[in-house]
Amino acid sequence: MVPKRRNKLLIIVGLVSGVAIIVSLVLYALSQNINLFFSPSDMAQGKAPIEQRIRAGGMVREGSLTRAGDSLKVSFLITDFVEDVSVTYEGILPDLFREGQGIVAQGKLNNQGVFVADEVLAKHDEN
C-alpha cells in the first residue's frame, strides 16, 4: 500500500475508533444516571425492575402512614387509585408530606414488592 494512503487510512480508523469510544462512554454514563418512573400499578403488575434504582410516584393513601416510635423510619402506601404499593423510608420527610398528597420517591423495589425509598419528594398543588 502506498505510504500516503496508509497514513490516511490510519488517521481515519483512529478518528472513528475515538468517536466510538467517546459515544460508548457517554451512553454508559447516561444509563447509570437514568431513573425510570413507575406508577403503583406498574410495580404491582411486575413491570418495574427488582433491586434497581427507580422512581415511584402516587398519592399517599389516607390512614396508611405509620411511624416507628424510636427512629425516623416510616411506612405508608402509595396509590394510583388502581393499585397500592407499600413504601418504607428512613429519614426526615418533607414539610409538605401528608396523607392524600402526591409524592415521588426514589429507591428500589425489593423481592417482597415493598418500595424501599432513599429519597421522598412531596408534590404540591398550584392552588
mmCIF file of C-alpha atoms in Angstrom:
data_model
loop_
_atom_site.group_PDB
_atom_site.id
_atom_site.type_symbol
_atom_site.label_atom_id
_atom_site.label_comp_id
_atom_site.label_asym_id
_atom_site.label_seq_id
_atom_site.Cartn_x
_atom_site.Cartn_y
_atom_site.Cartn_z
ATOM 1 C CA MET A 1 0.000 0.000 0.000
ATOM 2 C CA VAL A 2 1.214 3.493 -0.783
ATOM 3 C CA PRO A 3 2.514 5.201 2.407
ATOM 4 C CA LYS A 4 0.266 8.271 1.951
ATOM 5 C CA ARG A 5 -2.858 6.119 1.637
ATOM 6 C CA ARG A 6 -1.825 4.013 4.615
ATOM 7 C CA ASN A 7 -1.342 7.136 6.745
ATOM 8 C CA LYS A 8 -4.755 8.488 5.724
ATOM 9 C CA LEU A 9 -6.356 5.124 6.475
ATOM 10 C CA LEU A 10 -4.727 5.003 9.916
ATOM 11 C CA ILE A 11 -5.939 8.529 10.693
ATOM 12 C CA ILE A 12 -9.497 7.686 9.627
ATOM 13 C CA VAL A 13 -9.510 4.423 11.615
ATOM 14 C CA GLY A 14 -8.133 6.290 14.641
ATOM 15 C CA LEU A 15 -10.785 9.010 14.417
ATOM 16 C CA VAL A 16 -13.638 6.519 14.007
ATOM 17 C CA SER A 17 -12.333 4.469 16.947
ATOM 18 C CA GLY A 18 -12.009 7.584 19.102
ATOM 19 C CA VAL A 19 -15.546 8.727 18.308
ATOM 20 C CA ALA A 20 -16.895 5.222 19.025
ATOM 21 C CA ILE A 21 -15.152 5.142 22.404
ATOM 22 C CA ILE A 22 -16.453 8.603 23.341
ATOM 23 C CA VAL A 23 -20.022 7.718 22.332
ATOM 24 C CA SER A 24 -19.814 4.457 24.307
ATOM 25 C CA LEU A 25 -18.610 6.257 27.437
ATOM 26 C CA VAL A 26 -21.330 8.911 27.176
ATOM 27 C CA LEU A 27 -24.054 6.288 26.739
ATOM 28 C CA TYR A 28 -22.711 4.282 29.686
ATOM 29 C CA ALA A 29 -22.677 7.382 31.915
ATOM 30 C CA LEU A 30 -26.224 8.275 30.911
ATOM 31 C CA SER A 31 -27.515 4.761 31.549
ATOM 32 C CA GLN A 32 -26.127 4.880 35.092
ATOM 33 C CA ASN A 33 -27.999 8.115 35.870
ATOM 34 C CA ILE A 34 -31.383 7.363 34.350
ATOM 35 C CA ASN A 35 -34.070 6.638 36.934
ATOM 36 C CA LEU A 36 -37.172 5.287 35.261
ATOM 37 C CA PHE A 37 -40.576 6.309 36.656
ATOM 38 C CA PHE A 38 -43.163 3.688 37.618
ATOM 39 C CA SER A 39 -46.702 4.000 38.959
ATOM 40 C CA PRO A 40 -48.049 1.722 41.706
ATOM 41 C CA SER A 41 -49.959 -0.235 39.032
ATOM 42 C CA ASP A 42 -46.744 -0.811 37.071
ATOM 43 C CA MET A 43 -44.962 -2.041 40.196
ATOM 44 C CA ALA A 44 -47.843 -4.290 41.283
ATOM 45 C CA GLN A 45 -48.023 -5.840 37.804
ATOM 46 C CA GLY A 46 -44.301 -6.654 37.834
ATOM 47 C CA LYS A 47 -43.280 -4.120 35.184
ATOM 48 C CA ALA A 48 -40.758 -2.426 37.495
ATOM 49 C CA PRO A 49 -37.289 -3.969 37.850
ATOM 50 C CA ILE A 50 -36.363 -5.543 41.192
ATOM 51 C CA GLU A 51 -33.392 -4.129 43.127
ATOM 52 C CA GLN A 52 -32.705 -1.418 40.549
ATOM 53 C CA ARG A 53 -32.904 2.297 41.335
ATOM 54 C CA ILE A 54 -36.190 3.732 40.053
ATOM 55 C CA ARG A 55 -38.670 6.499 40.810
ATOM 56 C CA ALA A 56 -42.161 5.758 42.053
ATOM 57 C CA GLY A 57 -44.999 8.229 42.259
ATOM 58 C CA GLY A 58 -48.529 8.338 43.508
ATOM 59 C CA MET A 59 -50.822 9.604 46.217
ATOM 60 C CA VAL A 60 -50.211 8.710 49.868
ATOM 61 C CA ARG A 61 -53.162 6.521 50.915
ATOM 62 C CA GLU A 62 -55.231 8.077 53.731
ATOM 63 C CA GLY A 63 -54.668 6.295 57.052
ATOM 64 C CA SER A 64 -51.640 4.327 55.845
ATOM 65 C CA LEU A 65 -48.818 6.344 57.449
ATOM 66 C CA THR A 66 -47.098 4.576 60.358
ATOM 67 C CA ARG A 67 -44.058 5.861 62.215
ATOM 68 C CA ALA A 68 -41.616 3.935 64.385
ATOM 69 C CA GLY A 69 -41.577 5.498 67.831
ATOM 70 C CA ASP A 70 -37.834 5.366 68.381
ATOM 71 C CA SER A 71 -36.466 6.155 64.912
ATOM 72 C CA LEU A 72 -37.098 8.122 61.730
ATOM 73 C CA LYS A 73 -38.439 5.029 59.955
ATOM 74 C CA VAL A 74 -41.857 5.469 58.345
ATOM 75 C CA SER A 75 -44.006 3.314 56.119
ATOM 76 C CA PHE A 76 -47.002 4.223 54.013
ATOM 77 C CA LEU A 77 -48.911 3.161 50.934
ATOM 78 C CA ILE A 78 -48.848 4.987 47.627
ATOM 79 C CA THR A 79 -51.700 4.546 45.206
ATOM 80 C CA ASP A 80 -52.769 5.486 41.721
ATOM 81 C CA PHE A 81 -56.340 4.582 42.750
ATOM 82 C CA VAL A 82 -55.997 1.229 40.964
ATOM 83 C CA GLU A 83 -53.180 -0.471 42.920
ATOM 84 C CA ASP A 84 -51.355 0.226 46.189
ATOM 85 C CA VAL A 85 -47.655 -0.280 46.919
ATOM 86 C CA SER A 86 -46.047 -0.248 50.354
ATOM 87 C CA VAL A 87 -43.174 2.225 50.803
ATOM 88 C CA THR A 88 -40.632 2.312 53.614
ATOM 89 C CA TYR A 89 -38.352 5.269 54.242
ATOM 90 C CA GLU A 90 -35.895 6.184 56.953
ATOM 91 C CA GLY A 91 -35.243 9.888 57.242
ATOM 92 C CA ILE A 92 -36.920 13.244 57.645
ATOM 93 C CA LEU A 93 -39.981 13.639 55.458
ATOM 94 C CA PRO A 94 -40.527 16.886 53.524
ATOM 95 C CA ASP A 95 -42.672 19.576 55.168
ATOM 96 C CA LEU A 96 -45.383 19.210 52.515
ATOM 97 C CA PHE A 97 -45.656 15.429 53.015
ATOM 98 C CA ARG A 98 -49.046 14.275 54.298
ATOM 99 C CA GLU A 99 -51.692 11.669 53.601
ATOM 100 C CA GLY A 100 -53.728 12.342 50.485
ATOM 101 C CA GLN A 101 -50.825 14.274 48.944
ATOM 102 C CA GLY A 102 -48.848 13.314 45.839
ATOM 103 C CA ILE A 103 -45.243 12.171 46.238
ATOM 104 C CA VAL A 104 -42.334 10.981 44.144
ATOM 105 C CA ALA A 105 -39.867 8.619 45.811
ATOM 106 C CA GLN A 106 -36.511 7.317 44.624
ATOM 107 C CA GLY A 107 -35.295 3.916 45.718
ATOM 108 C CA LYS A 108 -35.507 0.214 44.932
ATOM 109 C CA LEU A 109 -38.349 -2.280 44.764
ATOM 110 C CA ASN A 110 -37.456 -5.385 46.784
ATOM 111 C CA ASN A 111 -38.463 -9.018 46.211
ATOM 112 C CA GLN A 112 -41.430 -8.694 48.592
ATOM 113 C CA GLY A 113 -42.936 -5.882 46.498
ATOM 114 C CA VAL A 114 -42.043 -3.183 49.043
ATOM 115 C CA PHE A 115 -40.519 0.004 47.677
ATOM 116 C CA VAL A 116 -37.531 0.969 49.863
ATOM 117 C CA ALA A 117 -37.091 4.709 49.340
ATOM 118 C CA ASP A 118 -33.905 6.632 49.983
ATOM 119 C CA GLU A 119 -35.443 9.969 48.965
ATOM 120 C CA VAL A 120 -39.020 11.251 49.188
ATOM 121 C CA LEU A 121 -40.203 14.394 47.410
ATOM 122 C CA ALA A 122 -43.613 15.906 48.134
ATOM 123 C CA LYS A 123 -45.629 17.330 45.277
ATOM 124 C CA HIS A 124 -47.943 20.236 45.953
ATOM 125 C CA ASP A 125 -50.970 21.775 44.307
ATOM 126 C CA GLU A 126 -50.722 25.072 42.482
ATOM 127 C CA ASN A 127 -53.760 26.361 44.430
#
